[in-house]
Each structure stands twice: as C-alpha cells, then as structure tokens.
Short mmCIF file of C-alpha atoms in Angstrom, two decimals:
data_model
loop_
_atom_site.label_atom_id
_atom_site.label_comp_id
_atom_site.label_asym_id
_atom_site.label_seq_id
_atom_site.Cartn_x
_atom_site.Cartn_y
_atom_site.Cartn_z
CA UNK A 1 119.45 104.38 96.11
CA UNK A 2 120.81 104.43 99.55
CA UNK A 3 119.18 100.99 100.09
CA UNK A 4 121.74 99.43 97.73
CA UNK A 5 119.35 98.88 94.78
CA UNK A 6 121.45 98.65 91.53
CA UNK A 7 118.75 97.63 89.08
CA UNK A 8 115.35 99.28 88.77
CA UNK A 9 112.45 97.93 86.61
CA UNK A 10 109.66 100.29 86.07
CA UNK A 11 106.36 98.78 85.04
CA UNK A 12 104.09 101.39 83.49
CA UNK A 13 101.25 101.63 81.10
CA UNK A 14 100.42 103.38 77.78
CA UNK A 15 100.86 107.20 78.02
CA UNK A 16 103.55 107.18 80.65
CA UNK A 17 106.60 107.62 78.49
CA UNK A 18 107.50 110.80 80.61
CA UNK A 19 108.74 108.34 83.32
CA UNK A 20 111.23 106.95 80.97
CA UNK A 21 112.36 110.44 79.95
CA UNK A 22 112.74 111.44 83.67
CA UNK A 23 115.33 108.61 84.37
CA UNK A 24 117.17 109.18 81.08
CA UNK A 25 119.94 111.54 80.17
CA UNK A 26 118.76 115.12 79.42
CA UNK A 27 121.37 116.51 77.15
CA UNK A 28 119.70 119.88 76.75
CA UNK A 29 119.69 120.32 80.56
CA UNK A 30 123.33 119.12 80.83
CA UNK A 31 124.32 121.63 78.13
CA UNK A 32 122.41 124.38 79.75
CA UNK A 33 124.05 123.71 83.19
CA UNK A 34 127.58 123.44 81.67
CA UNK A 35 127.10 126.59 79.67
CA UNK A 36 126.11 128.48 82.78
CA UNK A 37 128.89 127.10 84.87
CA UNK A 38 126.68 125.18 87.21
CA UNK A 39 129.21 122.39 87.75
CA UNK A 40 127.72 121.05 91.07
CA UNK A 41 124.23 120.67 89.57
CA UNK A 42 125.65 119.03 86.48
CA UNK A 43 127.77 116.60 88.62
CA UNK A 44 124.66 115.71 90.63
CA UNK A 45 122.56 114.82 87.46
CA UNK A 46 125.40 112.70 86.13
CA UNK A 47 125.90 110.85 89.39
CA UNK A 48 122.06 110.17 89.74
CA UNK A 49 122.10 108.69 86.32
CA UNK A 50 124.88 106.21 87.31
CA UNK A 51 123.40 105.01 90.57
CA UNK A 52 121.33 102.37 89.06
CA UNK A 53 120.41 100.61 85.76
CA UNK A 54 116.80 101.36 84.82
CA UNK A 55 114.67 99.06 82.66
CA UNK A 56 111.01 99.47 81.52
CA UNK A 57 108.29 96.96 81.03
CA UNK A 58 104.86 97.90 79.65
CA UNK A 59 101.69 96.55 81.46
CA UNK A 60 99.30 96.22 78.60
CA UNK A 61 96.19 95.79 80.68
CA UNK A 62 95.38 97.24 84.19
CA UNK A 63 95.00 93.92 85.85
CA UNK A 64 96.45 94.93 89.28
CA UNK A 65 99.61 94.85 91.16
CA UNK A 66 100.06 91.07 90.98
CA UNK A 67 99.86 91.21 87.17
CA UNK A 68 102.37 94.08 87.01
CA UNK A 69 104.76 91.99 89.08
CA UNK A 70 104.34 89.18 86.62
CA UNK A 71 105.01 91.51 83.72
CA UNK A 72 108.57 92.08 85.07
CA UNK A 73 109.28 88.49 86.05
CA UNK A 74 111.66 87.83 83.14
CA UNK A 75 113.81 90.79 84.19
CA UNK A 76 113.62 89.96 87.98
CA UNK A 77 114.78 86.31 87.58
CA UNK A 78 115.35 84.28 90.74
CA UNK A 79 116.38 87.19 93.15
CA UNK A 80 114.37 88.88 95.89
CA UNK A 81 112.91 92.07 94.60
CA UNK A 82 111.47 95.21 95.80
CA UNK A 83 108.08 96.54 94.82
CA UNK A 84 107.58 100.28 95.34
CA UNK A 85 104.34 102.09 94.40
CA UNK A 86 104.77 105.64 92.99
CA UNK A 87 101.86 106.96 94.92
CA UNK A 88 103.17 106.03 98.32
CA UNK A 89 106.98 106.55 98.36
CA UNK A 90 108.70 107.48 101.75
CA UNK A 91 111.91 109.18 102.24
CA UNK A 92 113.90 107.40 104.89
CA UNK A 93 117.47 106.58 106.20
CA UNK A 94 119.22 103.92 104.28
CA UNK A 95 119.21 101.45 107.19
CA UNK A 96 115.33 101.82 107.39
CA UNK A 97 114.83 100.51 103.77
CA UNK A 98 114.43 96.98 102.69
CA UNK A 99 117.99 96.03 101.68
CA UNK A 100 118.53 94.14 104.95
CA UNK A 101 115.18 92.47 104.42
CA UNK A 102 116.13 91.41 100.94
CA UNK A 103 119.16 89.85 102.25
CA UNK A 104 117.21 87.92 104.87
CA UNK A 105 114.79 86.68 102.24
CA UNK A 106 117.41 84.50 100.66
CA UNK A 107 116.90 82.04 103.37
CA UNK A 108 113.58 80.18 103.43
CA UNK A 109 110.86 80.21 104.57
CA UNK A 110 110.43 84.00 104.49
CA UNK A 111 108.76 85.11 101.14
CA UNK A 112 107.74 88.71 101.81
CA UNK A 113 108.56 91.76 103.97
CA UNK A 114 106.55 94.88 104.04
CA UNK A 115 105.79 97.71 106.38
CA UNK A 116 102.11 98.29 107.12
CA UNK A 117 99.74 100.48 109.18
CA UNK A 118 96.14 100.13 110.49
CA UNK A 119 93.61 101.90 108.29
CA UNK A 120 89.90 102.63 108.99
CA UNK A 121 87.58 100.10 107.40
CA UNK A 122 85.94 102.82 105.32
CA UNK A 123 89.37 103.55 103.67
CA UNK A 124 90.58 100.06 103.36
CA UNK A 125 89.47 99.72 99.68
CA UNK A 126 92.24 102.25 98.77
CA UNK A 127 95.12 99.92 99.90
CA UNK A 128 96.76 96.55 99.53
CA UNK A 129 96.05 94.67 102.79
CA UNK A 130 97.76 91.62 104.39
CA UNK A 131 96.11 88.41 105.52
CA UNK A 132 98.12 86.71 108.16
CA UNK A 133 98.77 86.22 111.99
CA UNK A 134 100.79 88.06 114.39
CA UNK A 135 103.89 85.94 115.56
CA UNK A 136 105.16 88.38 118.11
CA UNK A 137 105.34 92.21 118.68
CA UNK A 138 105.16 93.89 115.32
CA UNK A 139 106.03 90.68 113.23
CA UNK A 140 103.37 89.15 111.21
CA UNK A 141 103.40 86.07 109.12
CA UNK A 142 101.99 87.20 105.79
CA UNK A 143 99.81 84.52 104.21
CA UNK A 144 98.38 86.68 101.38
CA UNK A 145 98.43 90.17 100.02
CA UNK A 146 95.05 91.42 98.86
CA UNK A 147 94.94 94.46 96.46
CA UNK A 148 92.20 97.02 97.33
CA UNK A 149 89.53 94.75 98.79
CA UNK A 150 85.97 95.89 99.54
CA UNK A 151 85.64 96.62 103.36
CA UNK A 152 83.53 93.42 103.90
CA UNK A 153 86.03 91.24 102.13
CA UNK A 154 89.27 92.60 103.78
CA UNK A 155 91.16 89.95 105.66
CA UNK A 156 92.52 92.68 108.13
CA UNK A 157 92.78 96.46 108.55
CA UNK A 158 96.57 96.29 108.00
CA UNK A 159 97.34 98.29 104.95
CA UNK A 160 100.74 97.92 103.12
CA UNK A 161 102.30 101.37 102.85
CA UNK A 162 103.80 101.44 99.41
CA UNK A 163 106.61 98.98 99.21
CA UNK A 164 107.18 95.27 99.45
CA UNK A 165 110.17 92.99 99.27
CA UNK A 166 109.21 89.72 97.77
CA UNK A 167 110.92 86.57 96.63
CA UNK A 168 110.36 84.64 93.25
CA UNK A 169 108.22 82.23 95.28
CA UNK A 170 105.56 85.09 95.33
CA UNK A 171 105.89 85.57 91.62
CA UNK A 172 105.55 81.90 90.78
CA UNK A 173 102.41 81.75 93.22
CA UNK A 174 100.80 84.67 91.33
CA UNK A 175 101.29 82.98 88.05
CA UNK A 176 98.99 80.28 89.08
CA UNK A 177 96.02 82.83 89.83
CA UNK A 178 93.61 84.11 87.36
CA UNK A 179 93.16 87.93 87.41
CA UNK A 180 90.02 89.09 89.02
CA UNK A 181 88.25 92.31 89.87
CA UNK A 182 90.30 92.36 93.08
CA UNK A 183 93.92 91.71 91.99
CA UNK A 184 95.67 89.34 94.53
CA UNK A 185 99.25 88.38 94.84
CA UNK A 186 100.75 85.96 97.45
#
C-alpha cells in the first residue's frame, strides 16, 4: 500500500475463497475488539480495509501467469499494472517499490519493469525468467518473460523475484499466444 496502489485485483482459482474473506470486513472480529476496548487494533483493521479497493477474478484453468494476467485484463484496462506473486512477496520501503516504475511506463517504449536475481540452472524451473540483453549496469531490455522453463530451455539465469510492472502492451501481446506447457507472457 505504501507504493500508492489504490486498486487490487486478485486472480485466484477454485478453493481459494479464504483469500477473499481475508481482505473483507470481519464483523465478528471488529465486535470482539470493540467489546474489549481494543480501540487501536480496531482502528488499524478499519484503516487497512480503506487503503485500497479489492476485486477478484477466477482463473478457471491453471494455464500459467500469462493466462492469469489475461483473466484480469477487463478490470486492468489501459493502465500500467503490477503483478505480485503471493509466494514471493517482499517487505520494502515505499520508495523501493514499483510505483515510480509504473509512472515511467506511461511513456513508450518501456513495457515492463521487474527486479531479478541470478539463480542456479538446477533451480531455474521454479521461476519466471527474463530473455533480454544488458543495456548498461543493472538495466536490462526485457524481450520476453518465460514462466518456469526447463533448464535447457531457459533464455537466461535471471529469475524474476515475485513482482512485475507491465503495460497493456504486454497483455495484448499475451492474447496472441496460445497457452503451452510452459506459460509465456511478453
């Protein structure tokens, strides 16, 4: 929330309704806290609920990250958007998050921003990986994002660490691709 995000779209699958409940009002808890005089805790809960608008989209088939992004495209519209993976979330200062990157993405030709780290080839199949070229220092031109490739198919050893900022250009490009056993999004 410190990054300035005001709208959150959670893409989930069948059996994950607890996620929706987690981000919803918990009247029983609020009553309990109020009844026990826990005013600060109650205020924190109410503040958290007001930080952002949360919407939910169901991904009916597990066809990968690119497909999950496509499931949310009607809600995303034509704005840059963040993609955060629940199994790889990092706590950081607000200025280290992607809000500045999202503002930069409004100007072409940039279409994606993501932090990454080098990963040993034997673990590369556990990560999304970038294909691209170094254009100076720690800045890479990202030509493609490959979801969980086999080690021999990986375009690099640069794994994306749990979050992306993308533009609608990436979403439109994904729409033209057919889902495969290795989900891809560019």
